[in-house]
């Protein structure tokens, strides 16, 4: 174990009341999560238990813990990752206490225990300590892309419950609620600005299919307009002040990889969300569009749309009696244009998820770059080269799934 982690765990052990008085750290027994990593480029989850000594020198073990660890030298991802880690700390130390005054969040989130940060000119090291949901039987879904109806409805019901805290908090103390939003930063801003045309070129794949579809090629004016300024659109949807009364604190990355399910006798019985690193004040459609357009396939959307929306709305009204909750009709109006956010995110991730469901590793764009461009950042790669890589990377199945998302939005008059 690296010295920073050991120092953090010693401090945690000596200060956390669950260890009792006069306890001292002995060691940490655990291992990195090698199979279910969910936390991106510059973090790692380690699962295990603290072994500690009581004042009578008796060895005991803590409850199962999950350590989310960031430790890296200066890199192109430093600022992006720092913002995400600090967003997560802010959620648990500032936002959760406000929401807890309304109702416990235990049904939605793992218990957060503590965070430790060390920074100097050379590196930044952070560790966040949570309960280990795996010890309670929670696990991520075996599929990476499209989930079945039972899992989708549970995700949306829980999402409705999570958003309902925002509406209730806004009604009971609006000044306090709006202050919460000021603490969070949109971590992806720097990456989007450093890679111009990134989402436009991915988004072009599905749009090209519709240009060749006689049923839709005359109904694409708004899509074409947004596509030409895709990065600006994504920034605007995420950073502009949300229109009231819709504003909620969104999860921001509410996907299959950031939720864990629990089963009993192979029956789905519960779910909790993890990784609150992309929280921000925004439209609820930021979260909804990711579930409905990245984790649901077109057949499910076509056959079960009303059930999925109803399930989300039931979750909104369950905990606080619908306090401050907008009408279902007004929530659906929020999908107009804003739902395209889900399309652009899906255009970026869907190919990787489909490949992993086929048992293949996720391809990276760098694997398709000619050798002479391999050392450049993506923002420095000429657009024609970048476009060719995106086209080669995207399978027929992925291109059709992306086109289906746009067809669905047009048919529902969202664009």
mmCIF file with all atom_site columns, C-alpha atoms in Angstrom, residues 68-260:
data_model
loop_
_atom_site.group_PDB
_atom_site.id
_atom_site.type_symbol
_atom_site.label_atom_id
_atom_site.label_alt_id
_atom_site.label_comp_id
_atom_site.label_asym_id
_atom_site.label_entity_id
_atom_site.label_seq_id
_atom_site.pdbx_PDB_ins_code
_atom_site.Cartn_x
_atom_site.Cartn_y
_atom_site.Cartn_z
_atom_site.occupancy
_atom_site.B_iso_or_equiv
_atom_site.pdbx_formal_charge
_atom_site.auth_seq_id
_atom_site.auth_comp_id
_atom_site.auth_asym_id
_atom_site.auth_atom_id
_atom_site.pdbx_PDB_model_num
ATOM 1   C CA . UNK A 1 68  ? -11.771 5.389  -4.411  1.00 0.00 ? 68  UNK A CA 1
ATOM 2   C CA . UNK A 1 69  ? -8.223  6.480  -4.965  1.00 0.00 ? 69  UNK A CA 1
ATOM 3   C CA . UNK A 1 70  ? -6.730  9.192  -7.168  1.00 0.00 ? 70  UNK A CA 1
ATOM 4   C CA . UNK A 1 71  ? -2.981  9.478  -7.376  1.00 0.00 ? 71  UNK A CA 1
ATOM 5   C CA . UNK A 1 72  ? -1.172  10.697 -10.456 1.00 0.00 ? 72  UNK A CA 1
ATOM 6   C CA . UNK A 1 73  ? 1.408   13.193 -11.616 1.00 0.00 ? 73  UNK A CA 1
ATOM 7   C CA . UNK A 1 74  ? 0.624   16.219 -13.740 1.00 0.00 ? 74  UNK A CA 1
ATOM 8   C CA . UNK A 1 75  ? -1.222  15.130 -16.897 1.00 0.00 ? 75  UNK A CA 1
ATOM 9   C CA . UNK A 1 76  ? -3.791  16.294 -19.429 1.00 0.00 ? 76  UNK A CA 1
ATOM 10  C CA . UNK A 1 77  ? -6.533  14.825 -17.214 1.00 0.00 ? 77  UNK A CA 1
ATOM 11  C CA . UNK A 1 78  ? -5.422  16.447 -13.977 1.00 0.00 ? 78  UNK A CA 1
ATOM 12  C CA . UNK A 1 79  ? -7.841  19.381 -13.860 1.00 0.00 ? 79  UNK A CA 1
ATOM 13  C CA . UNK A 1 80  ? -10.723 17.295 -15.201 1.00 0.00 ? 80  UNK A CA 1
ATOM 14  C CA . UNK A 1 81  ? -10.221 14.593 -12.582 1.00 0.00 ? 81  UNK A CA 1
ATOM 15  C CA . UNK A 1 82  ? -9.620  17.016 -9.742  1.00 0.00 ? 82  UNK A CA 1
ATOM 16  C CA . UNK A 1 83  ? -12.937 18.717 -10.441 1.00 0.00 ? 83  UNK A CA 1
ATOM 17  C CA . UNK A 1 84  ? -14.725 15.373 -10.457 1.00 0.00 ? 84  UNK A CA 1
ATOM 18  C CA . UNK A 1 85  ? -13.230 14.255 -7.153  1.00 0.00 ? 85  UNK A CA 1
ATOM 19  C CA . UNK A 1 86  ? -13.958 17.572 -5.476  1.00 0.00 ? 86  UNK A CA 1
ATOM 20  C CA . UNK A 1 87  ? -17.511 17.560 -6.854  1.00 0.00 ? 87  UNK A CA 1
ATOM 21  C CA . UNK A 1 88  ? -18.022 14.202 -5.181  1.00 0.00 ? 88  UNK A CA 1
ATOM 22  C CA . UNK A 1 89  ? -16.619 15.442 -1.876  1.00 0.00 ? 89  UNK A CA 1
ATOM 23  C CA . UNK A 1 90  ? -18.869 18.512 -2.092  1.00 0.00 ? 90  UNK A CA 1
ATOM 24  C CA . UNK A 1 91  ? -21.927 16.373 -2.741  1.00 0.00 ? 91  UNK A CA 1
ATOM 25  C CA . UNK A 1 92  ? -21.379 14.233 0.348   1.00 0.00 ? 92  UNK A CA 1
ATOM 26  C CA . UNK A 1 93  ? -20.226 16.998 2.708   1.00 0.00 ? 93  UNK A CA 1
ATOM 27  C CA . UNK A 1 94  ? -22.495 19.876 1.634   1.00 0.00 ? 94  UNK A CA 1
ATOM 28  C CA . UNK A 1 95  ? -25.442 18.572 -0.379  1.00 0.00 ? 95  UNK A CA 1
ATOM 29  C CA . UNK A 1 96  ? -26.217 15.324 1.376   1.00 0.00 ? 96  UNK A CA 1
ATOM 30  C CA . UNK A 1 97  ? -26.648 16.998 4.805   1.00 0.00 ? 97  UNK A CA 1
ATOM 31  C CA . UNK A 1 98  ? -29.234 19.361 3.289   1.00 0.00 ? 98  UNK A CA 1
ATOM 32  C CA . UNK A 1 99  ? -31.108 16.469 1.684   1.00 0.00 ? 99  UNK A CA 1
ATOM 33  C CA . UNK A 1 100 ? -30.806 14.362 4.844   1.00 0.00 ? 100 UNK A CA 1
ATOM 34  C CA . UNK A 1 101 ? -32.888 16.946 6.704   1.00 0.00 ? 101 UNK A CA 1
ATOM 35  C CA . UNK A 1 102 ? -35.738 16.002 4.381   1.00 0.00 ? 102 UNK A CA 1
ATOM 36  C CA . UNK A 1 103 ? -35.324 12.226 4.424   1.00 0.00 ? 103 UNK A CA 1
ATOM 37  C CA . UNK A 1 104 ? -32.566 9.631  4.603   1.00 0.00 ? 104 UNK A CA 1
ATOM 38  C CA . UNK A 1 105 ? -30.626 8.999  1.405   1.00 0.00 ? 105 UNK A CA 1
ATOM 39  C CA . UNK A 1 106 ? -29.649 5.498  2.530   1.00 0.00 ? 106 UNK A CA 1
ATOM 40  C CA . UNK A 1 107 ? -32.088 3.921  0.059   1.00 0.00 ? 107 UNK A CA 1
ATOM 41  C CA . UNK A 1 108 ? -30.310 5.604  -2.864  1.00 0.00 ? 108 UNK A CA 1
ATOM 42  C CA . UNK A 1 109 ? -26.606 5.889  -2.023  1.00 0.00 ? 109 UNK A CA 1
ATOM 43  C CA . UNK A 1 110 ? -23.785 4.070  -0.252  1.00 0.00 ? 110 UNK A CA 1
ATOM 44  C CA . UNK A 1 111 ? -22.681 5.436  3.100   1.00 0.00 ? 111 UNK A CA 1
ATOM 45  C CA . UNK A 1 112 ? -19.846 7.920  2.673   1.00 0.00 ? 112 UNK A CA 1
ATOM 46  C CA . UNK A 1 113 ? -17.333 7.867  5.518   1.00 0.00 ? 113 UNK A CA 1
ATOM 47  C CA . UNK A 1 114 ? -14.529 10.329 4.798   1.00 0.00 ? 114 UNK A CA 1
ATOM 48  C CA . UNK A 1 115 ? -12.129 11.907 2.304   1.00 0.00 ? 115 UNK A CA 1
ATOM 49  C CA . UNK A 1 116 ? -8.434  12.727 2.436   1.00 0.00 ? 116 UNK A CA 1
ATOM 50  C CA . UNK A 1 117 ? -6.503  15.065 0.140   1.00 0.00 ? 117 UNK A CA 1
ATOM 51  C CA . UNK A 1 118 ? -2.790  15.780 -0.234  1.00 0.00 ? 118 UNK A CA 1
ATOM 52  C CA . UNK A 1 119 ? -1.447  18.118 -2.892  1.00 0.00 ? 119 UNK A CA 1
ATOM 53  C CA . UNK A 1 120 ? 1.870   19.673 -3.849  1.00 0.00 ? 120 UNK A CA 1
ATOM 54  C CA . UNK A 1 121 ? 3.502   21.041 -7.007  1.00 0.00 ? 121 UNK A CA 1
ATOM 55  C CA . UNK A 1 122 ? 4.171   17.564 -8.389  1.00 0.00 ? 122 UNK A CA 1
ATOM 56  C CA . UNK A 1 123 ? 1.025   15.613 -7.685  1.00 0.00 ? 123 UNK A CA 1
ATOM 57  C CA . UNK A 1 124 ? -2.410  15.478 -6.118  1.00 0.00 ? 124 UNK A CA 1
ATOM 58  C CA . UNK A 1 125 ? -3.584  12.487 -4.128  1.00 0.00 ? 125 UNK A CA 1
ATOM 59  C CA . UNK A 1 126 ? -7.152  11.914 -2.989  1.00 0.00 ? 126 UNK A CA 1
ATOM 60  C CA . UNK A 1 127 ? -8.941  8.970  -1.430  1.00 0.00 ? 127 UNK A CA 1
ATOM 61  C CA . UNK A 1 128 ? -12.678 8.729  -0.747  1.00 0.00 ? 128 UNK A CA 1
ATOM 62  C CA . UNK A 1 129 ? -13.889 6.064  1.679   1.00 0.00 ? 129 UNK A CA 1
ATOM 63  C CA . UNK A 1 130 ? -17.328 4.426  1.338   1.00 0.00 ? 130 UNK A CA 1
ATOM 64  C CA . UNK A 1 131 ? -19.084 1.315  2.495   1.00 0.00 ? 131 UNK A CA 1
ATOM 65  C CA . UNK A 1 132 ? -18.564 -1.594 0.115   1.00 0.00 ? 132 UNK A CA 1
ATOM 66  C CA . UNK A 1 133 ? -21.930 -2.245 -1.523  1.00 0.00 ? 133 UNK A CA 1
ATOM 67  C CA . UNK A 1 134 ? -20.664 -5.548 -2.886  1.00 0.00 ? 134 UNK A CA 1
ATOM 68  C CA . UNK A 1 135 ? -20.654 -6.958 0.639   1.00 0.00 ? 135 UNK A CA 1
ATOM 69  C CA . UNK A 1 136 ? -24.431 -6.391 0.696   1.00 0.00 ? 136 UNK A CA 1
ATOM 70  C CA . UNK A 1 137 ? -24.937 -8.216 -2.589  1.00 0.00 ? 137 UNK A CA 1
ATOM 71  C CA . UNK A 1 138 ? -24.954 -5.210 -4.925  1.00 0.00 ? 138 UNK A CA 1
ATOM 72  C CA . UNK A 1 139 ? -23.253 -5.536 -8.295  1.00 0.00 ? 139 UNK A CA 1
ATOM 73  C CA . UNK A 1 140 ? -23.214 -3.890 -11.691 1.00 0.00 ? 140 UNK A CA 1
ATOM 74  C CA . UNK A 1 141 ? -25.341 -5.348 -14.469 1.00 0.00 ? 141 UNK A CA 1
ATOM 75  C CA . UNK A 1 142 ? -23.660 -7.966 -16.648 1.00 0.00 ? 142 UNK A CA 1
ATOM 76  C CA . UNK A 1 143 ? -24.671 -6.119 -19.803 1.00 0.00 ? 143 UNK A CA 1
ATOM 77  C CA . UNK A 1 144 ? -22.944 -2.904 -20.797 1.00 0.00 ? 144 UNK A CA 1
ATOM 78  C CA . UNK A 1 145 ? -25.376 -1.391 -23.293 1.00 0.00 ? 145 UNK A CA 1
ATOM 79  C CA . UNK A 1 146 ? -29.119 -2.041 -23.449 1.00 0.00 ? 146 UNK A CA 1
ATOM 80  C CA . UNK A 1 147 ? -30.815 -3.192 -20.238 1.00 0.00 ? 147 UNK A CA 1
ATOM 81  C CA . UNK A 1 148 ? -34.117 -5.020 -19.823 1.00 0.00 ? 148 UNK A CA 1
ATOM 82  C CA . UNK A 1 149 ? -37.332 -3.355 -18.706 1.00 0.00 ? 149 UNK A CA 1
ATOM 83  C CA . UNK A 1 150 ? -37.118 -4.414 -15.043 1.00 0.00 ? 150 UNK A CA 1
ATOM 84  C CA . UNK A 1 151 ? -33.702 -2.818 -14.580 1.00 0.00 ? 151 UNK A CA 1
ATOM 85  C CA . UNK A 1 152 ? -34.673 0.303  -16.508 1.00 0.00 ? 152 UNK A CA 1
ATOM 86  C CA . UNK A 1 153 ? -37.844 0.885  -14.506 1.00 0.00 ? 153 UNK A CA 1
ATOM 87  C CA . UNK A 1 154 ? -35.948 0.514  -11.227 1.00 0.00 ? 154 UNK A CA 1
ATOM 88  C CA . UNK A 1 155 ? -33.292 2.958  -12.449 1.00 0.00 ? 155 UNK A CA 1
ATOM 89  C CA . UNK A 1 156 ? -35.955 5.498  -13.379 1.00 0.00 ? 156 UNK A CA 1
ATOM 90  C CA . UNK A 1 157 ? -37.943 5.046  -10.166 1.00 0.00 ? 157 UNK A CA 1
ATOM 91  C CA . UNK A 1 158 ? -34.813 5.654  -8.095  1.00 0.00 ? 158 UNK A CA 1
ATOM 92  C CA . UNK A 1 159 ? -33.878 8.609  -10.294 1.00 0.00 ? 159 UNK A CA 1
ATOM 93  C CA . UNK A 1 160 ? -37.296 10.122 -9.638  1.00 0.00 ? 160 UNK A CA 1
ATOM 94  C CA . UNK A 1 161 ? -36.740 9.713  -5.910  1.00 0.00 ? 161 UNK A CA 1
ATOM 95  C CA . UNK A 1 162 ? -33.320 11.374 -6.162  1.00 0.00 ? 162 UNK A CA 1
ATOM 96  C CA . UNK A 1 163 ? -34.681 14.344 -8.131  1.00 0.00 ? 163 UNK A CA 1
ATOM 97  C CA . UNK A 1 164 ? -37.567 14.715 -5.685  1.00 0.00 ? 164 UNK A CA 1
ATOM 98  C CA . UNK A 1 165 ? -35.114 15.823 -2.974  1.00 0.00 ? 165 UNK A CA 1
ATOM 99  C CA . UNK A 1 166 ? -34.285 18.856 -5.113  1.00 0.00 ? 166 UNK A CA 1
ATOM 100 C CA . UNK A 1 167 ? -37.914 19.863 -5.591  1.00 0.00 ? 167 UNK A CA 1
ATOM 101 C CA . UNK A 1 168 ? -38.692 19.408 -1.891  1.00 0.00 ? 168 UNK A CA 1
ATOM 102 C CA . UNK A 1 169 ? -35.546 21.282 -0.801  1.00 0.00 ? 169 UNK A CA 1
ATOM 103 C CA . UNK A 1 170 ? -36.367 24.091 -3.214  1.00 0.00 ? 170 UNK A CA 1
ATOM 104 C CA . UNK A 1 171 ? -39.835 24.493 -1.700  1.00 0.00 ? 171 UNK A CA 1
ATOM 105 C CA . UNK A 1 172 ? -38.719 24.418 1.923   1.00 0.00 ? 172 UNK A CA 1
ATOM 106 C CA . UNK A 1 173 ? -35.640 26.620 1.667   1.00 0.00 ? 173 UNK A CA 1
ATOM 107 C CA . UNK A 1 174 ? -35.042 27.953 -1.862  1.00 0.00 ? 174 UNK A CA 1
ATOM 108 C CA . UNK A 1 175 ? -32.053 30.104 -0.897  1.00 0.00 ? 175 UNK A CA 1
ATOM 109 C CA . UNK A 1 176 ? -30.261 27.136 0.639   1.00 0.00 ? 176 UNK A CA 1
ATOM 110 C CA . UNK A 1 177 ? -31.066 24.937 -2.362  1.00 0.00 ? 177 UNK A CA 1
ATOM 111 C CA . UNK A 1 178 ? -29.770 27.363 -4.981  1.00 0.00 ? 178 UNK A CA 1
ATOM 112 C CA . UNK A 1 179 ? -26.591 27.846 -2.967  1.00 0.00 ? 179 UNK A CA 1
ATOM 113 C CA . UNK A 1 180 ? -25.912 24.126 -3.378  1.00 0.00 ? 180 UNK A CA 1
ATOM 114 C CA . UNK A 1 181 ? -25.673 24.487 -7.120  1.00 0.00 ? 181 UNK A CA 1
ATOM 115 C CA . UNK A 1 182 ? -22.944 27.120 -6.860  1.00 0.00 ? 182 UNK A CA 1
ATOM 116 C CA . UNK A 1 183 ? -20.500 24.627 -5.376  1.00 0.00 ? 183 UNK A CA 1
ATOM 117 C CA . UNK A 1 184 ? -20.328 22.298 -8.363  1.00 0.00 ? 184 UNK A CA 1
ATOM 118 C CA . UNK A 1 185 ? -18.301 22.678 -11.538 1.00 0.00 ? 185 UNK A CA 1
ATOM 119 C CA . UNK A 1 186 ? -18.912 21.135 -14.942 1.00 0.00 ? 186 UNK A CA 1
ATOM 120 C CA . UNK A 1 187 ? -15.789 18.989 -15.199 1.00 0.00 ? 187 UNK A CA 1
ATOM 121 C CA . UNK A 1 188 ? -16.174 18.181 -18.889 1.00 0.00 ? 188 UNK A CA 1
ATOM 122 C CA . UNK A 1 189 ? -15.963 21.832 -19.968 1.00 0.00 ? 189 UNK A CA 1
ATOM 123 C CA . UNK A 1 190 ? -12.185 21.823 -20.382 1.00 0.00 ? 190 UNK A CA 1
ATOM 124 C CA . UNK A 1 191 ? -12.167 18.553 -22.321 1.00 0.00 ? 191 UNK A CA 1
ATOM 125 C CA . UNK A 1 192 ? -14.877 19.751 -24.712 1.00 0.00 ? 192 UNK A CA 1
ATOM 126 C CA . UNK A 1 193 ? -13.082 23.020 -25.346 1.00 0.00 ? 193 UNK A CA 1
ATOM 127 C CA . UNK A 1 194 ? -9.758  21.268 -25.935 1.00 0.00 ? 194 UNK A CA 1
ATOM 128 C CA . UNK A 1 195 ? -11.246 18.852 -28.503 1.00 0.00 ? 195 UNK A CA 1
ATOM 129 C CA . UNK A 1 196 ? -13.267 20.950 -30.971 1.00 0.00 ? 196 UNK A CA 1
ATOM 130 C CA . UNK A 1 197 ? -15.619 18.996 -33.253 1.00 0.00 ? 197 UNK A CA 1
ATOM 131 C CA . UNK A 1 198 ? -15.248 15.824 -31.160 1.00 0.00 ? 198 UNK A CA 1
ATOM 132 C CA . UNK A 1 199 ? -18.969 15.322 -30.501 1.00 0.00 ? 199 UNK A CA 1
ATOM 133 C CA . UNK A 1 200 ? -19.941 16.744 -33.889 1.00 0.00 ? 200 UNK A CA 1
ATOM 134 C CA . UNK A 1 201 ? -17.979 14.051 -35.686 1.00 0.00 ? 201 UNK A CA 1
ATOM 135 C CA . UNK A 1 202 ? -19.392 11.265 -33.541 1.00 0.00 ? 202 UNK A CA 1
ATOM 136 C CA . UNK A 1 203 ? -22.903 12.706 -33.868 1.00 0.00 ? 203 UNK A CA 1
ATOM 137 C CA . UNK A 1 204 ? -22.541 12.818 -37.634 1.00 0.00 ? 204 UNK A CA 1
ATOM 138 C CA . UNK A 1 205 ? -22.763 9.005  -37.834 1.00 0.00 ? 205 UNK A CA 1
ATOM 139 C CA . UNK A 1 206 ? -26.431 8.748  -36.906 1.00 0.00 ? 206 UNK A CA 1
ATOM 140 C CA . UNK A 1 207 ? -27.357 11.933 -38.779 1.00 0.00 ? 207 UNK A CA 1
ATOM 141 C CA . UNK A 1 208 ? -25.856 10.549 -41.985 1.00 0.00 ? 208 UNK A CA 1
ATOM 142 C CA . UNK A 1 209 ? -28.194 7.549  -41.739 1.00 0.00 ? 209 UNK A CA 1
ATOM 143 C CA . UNK A 1 210 ? -31.236 9.823  -41.495 1.00 0.00 ? 210 UNK A CA 1
ATOM 144 C CA . UNK A 1 211 ? -30.138 11.897 -44.459 1.00 0.00 ? 211 UNK A CA 1
ATOM 145 C CA . UNK A 1 212 ? -30.569 8.721  -46.501 1.00 0.00 ? 212 UNK A CA 1
ATOM 146 C CA . UNK A 1 213 ? -33.926 7.819  -44.928 1.00 0.00 ? 213 UNK A CA 1
ATOM 147 C CA . UNK A 1 214 ? -36.849 9.188  -47.030 1.00 0.00 ? 214 UNK A CA 1
ATOM 148 C CA . UNK A 1 215 ? -39.161 9.162  -43.997 1.00 0.00 ? 215 UNK A CA 1
ATOM 149 C CA . UNK A 1 216 ? -36.941 11.511 -42.001 1.00 0.00 ? 216 UNK A CA 1
ATOM 150 C CA . UNK A 1 217 ? -34.600 13.412 -44.328 1.00 0.00 ? 217 UNK A CA 1
ATOM 151 C CA . UNK A 1 218 ? -37.034 16.333 -44.646 1.00 0.00 ? 218 UNK A CA 1
ATOM 152 C CA . UNK A 1 219 ? -37.454 16.697 -40.868 1.00 0.00 ? 219 UNK A CA 1
ATOM 153 C CA . UNK A 1 220 ? -33.888 17.311 -39.827 1.00 0.00 ? 220 UNK A CA 1
ATOM 154 C CA . UNK A 1 221 ? -33.405 21.063 -39.878 1.00 0.00 ? 221 UNK A CA 1
ATOM 155 C CA . UNK A 1 222 ? -33.031 21.408 -36.116 1.00 0.00 ? 222 UNK A CA 1
ATOM 156 C CA . UNK A 1 223 ? -30.723 18.403 -35.858 1.00 0.00 ? 223 UNK A CA 1
ATOM 157 C CA . UNK A 1 224 ? -28.473 19.780 -38.588 1.00 0.00 ? 224 UNK A CA 1
ATOM 158 C CA . UNK A 1 225 ? -28.379 23.159 -36.860 1.00 0.00 ? 225 UNK A CA 1
ATOM 159 C CA . UNK A 1 226 ? -27.419 21.699 -33.491 1.00 0.00 ? 226 UNK A CA 1
ATOM 160 C CA . UNK A 1 227 ? -24.932 19.278 -35.052 1.00 0.00 ? 227 UNK A CA 1
ATOM 161 C CA . UNK A 1 228 ? -22.830 22.094 -36.506 1.00 0.00 ? 228 UNK A CA 1
ATOM 162 C CA . UNK A 1 229 ? -22.340 23.496 -32.995 1.00 0.00 ? 229 UNK A CA 1
ATOM 163 C CA . UNK A 1 230 ? -22.495 20.285 -30.981 1.00 0.00 ? 230 UNK A CA 1
ATOM 164 C CA . UNK A 1 231 ? -19.853 21.178 -28.404 1.00 0.00 ? 231 UNK A CA 1
ATOM 165 C CA . UNK A 1 232 ? -21.414 24.596 -27.796 1.00 0.00 ? 232 UNK A CA 1
ATOM 166 C CA . UNK A 1 233 ? -24.821 22.932 -27.420 1.00 0.00 ? 233 UNK A CA 1
ATOM 167 C CA . UNK A 1 234 ? -23.502 20.463 -24.819 1.00 0.00 ? 234 UNK A CA 1
ATOM 168 C CA . UNK A 1 235 ? -21.844 23.233 -22.829 1.00 0.00 ? 235 UNK A CA 1
ATOM 169 C CA . UNK A 1 236 ? -24.940 25.398 -22.967 1.00 0.00 ? 236 UNK A CA 1
ATOM 170 C CA . UNK A 1 237 ? -27.318 22.660 -21.838 1.00 0.00 ? 237 UNK A CA 1
ATOM 171 C CA . UNK A 1 238 ? -25.043 21.853 -18.911 1.00 0.00 ? 238 UNK A CA 1
ATOM 172 C CA . UNK A 1 239 ? -23.959 25.294 -17.764 1.00 0.00 ? 239 UNK A CA 1
ATOM 173 C CA . UNK A 1 240 ? -26.850 27.657 -18.465 1.00 0.00 ? 240 UNK A CA 1
ATOM 174 C CA . UNK A 1 241 ? -29.148 28.456 -15.548 1.00 0.00 ? 241 UNK A CA 1
ATOM 175 C CA . UNK A 1 242 ? -31.971 25.879 -15.714 1.00 0.00 ? 242 UNK A CA 1
ATOM 176 C CA . UNK A 1 243 ? -35.457 27.215 -16.317 1.00 0.00 ? 243 UNK A CA 1
ATOM 177 C CA . UNK A 1 244 ? -37.693 27.077 -13.292 1.00 0.00 ? 244 UNK A CA 1
ATOM 178 C CA . UNK A 1 245 ? -39.460 25.223 -11.865 1.00 0.00 ? 245 UNK A CA 1
ATOM 179 C CA . UNK A 1 246 ? -37.493 22.401 -13.486 1.00 0.00 ? 246 UNK A CA 1
ATOM 180 C CA . UNK A 1 247 ? -34.004 22.772 -11.973 1.00 0.00 ? 247 UNK A CA 1
ATOM 181 C CA . UNK A 1 248 ? -32.702 19.807 -10.002 1.00 0.00 ? 248 UNK A CA 1
ATOM 182 C CA . UNK A 1 249 ? -29.365 18.573 -8.805  1.00 0.00 ? 249 UNK A CA 1
ATOM 183 C CA . UNK A 1 250 ? -28.644 15.945 -11.449 1.00 0.00 ? 250 UNK A CA 1
ATOM 184 C CA . UNK A 1 251 ? -26.417 12.912 -11.059 1.00 0.00 ? 251 UNK A CA 1
ATOM 185 C CA . UNK A 1 252 ? -24.898 13.880 -14.413 1.00 0.00 ? 252 UNK A CA 1
ATOM 186 C CA . UNK A 1 253 ? -23.594 10.464 -15.448 1.00 0.00 ? 253 UNK A CA 1
ATOM 187 C CA . UNK A 1 254 ? -26.573 8.249  -14.677 1.00 0.00 ? 254 UNK A CA 1
ATOM 188 C CA . UNK A 1 255 ? -25.676 5.140  -16.656 1.00 0.00 ? 255 UNK A CA 1
ATOM 189 C CA . UNK A 1 256 ? -25.493 1.404  -16.162 1.00 0.00 ? 256 UNK A CA 1
ATOM 190 C CA . UNK A 1 257 ? -21.869 1.689  -14.983 1.00 0.00 ? 257 UNK A CA 1
ATOM 191 C CA . UNK A 1 258 ? -22.774 4.063  -12.151 1.00 0.00 ? 258 UNK A CA 1
ATOM 192 C CA . UNK A 1 259 ? -25.571 2.053  -10.578 1.00 0.00 ? 259 UNK A CA 1
ATOM 193 C CA . UNK A 1 260 ? -25.411 -1.220 -8.665  1.00 0.00 ? 260 UNK A CA 1
#
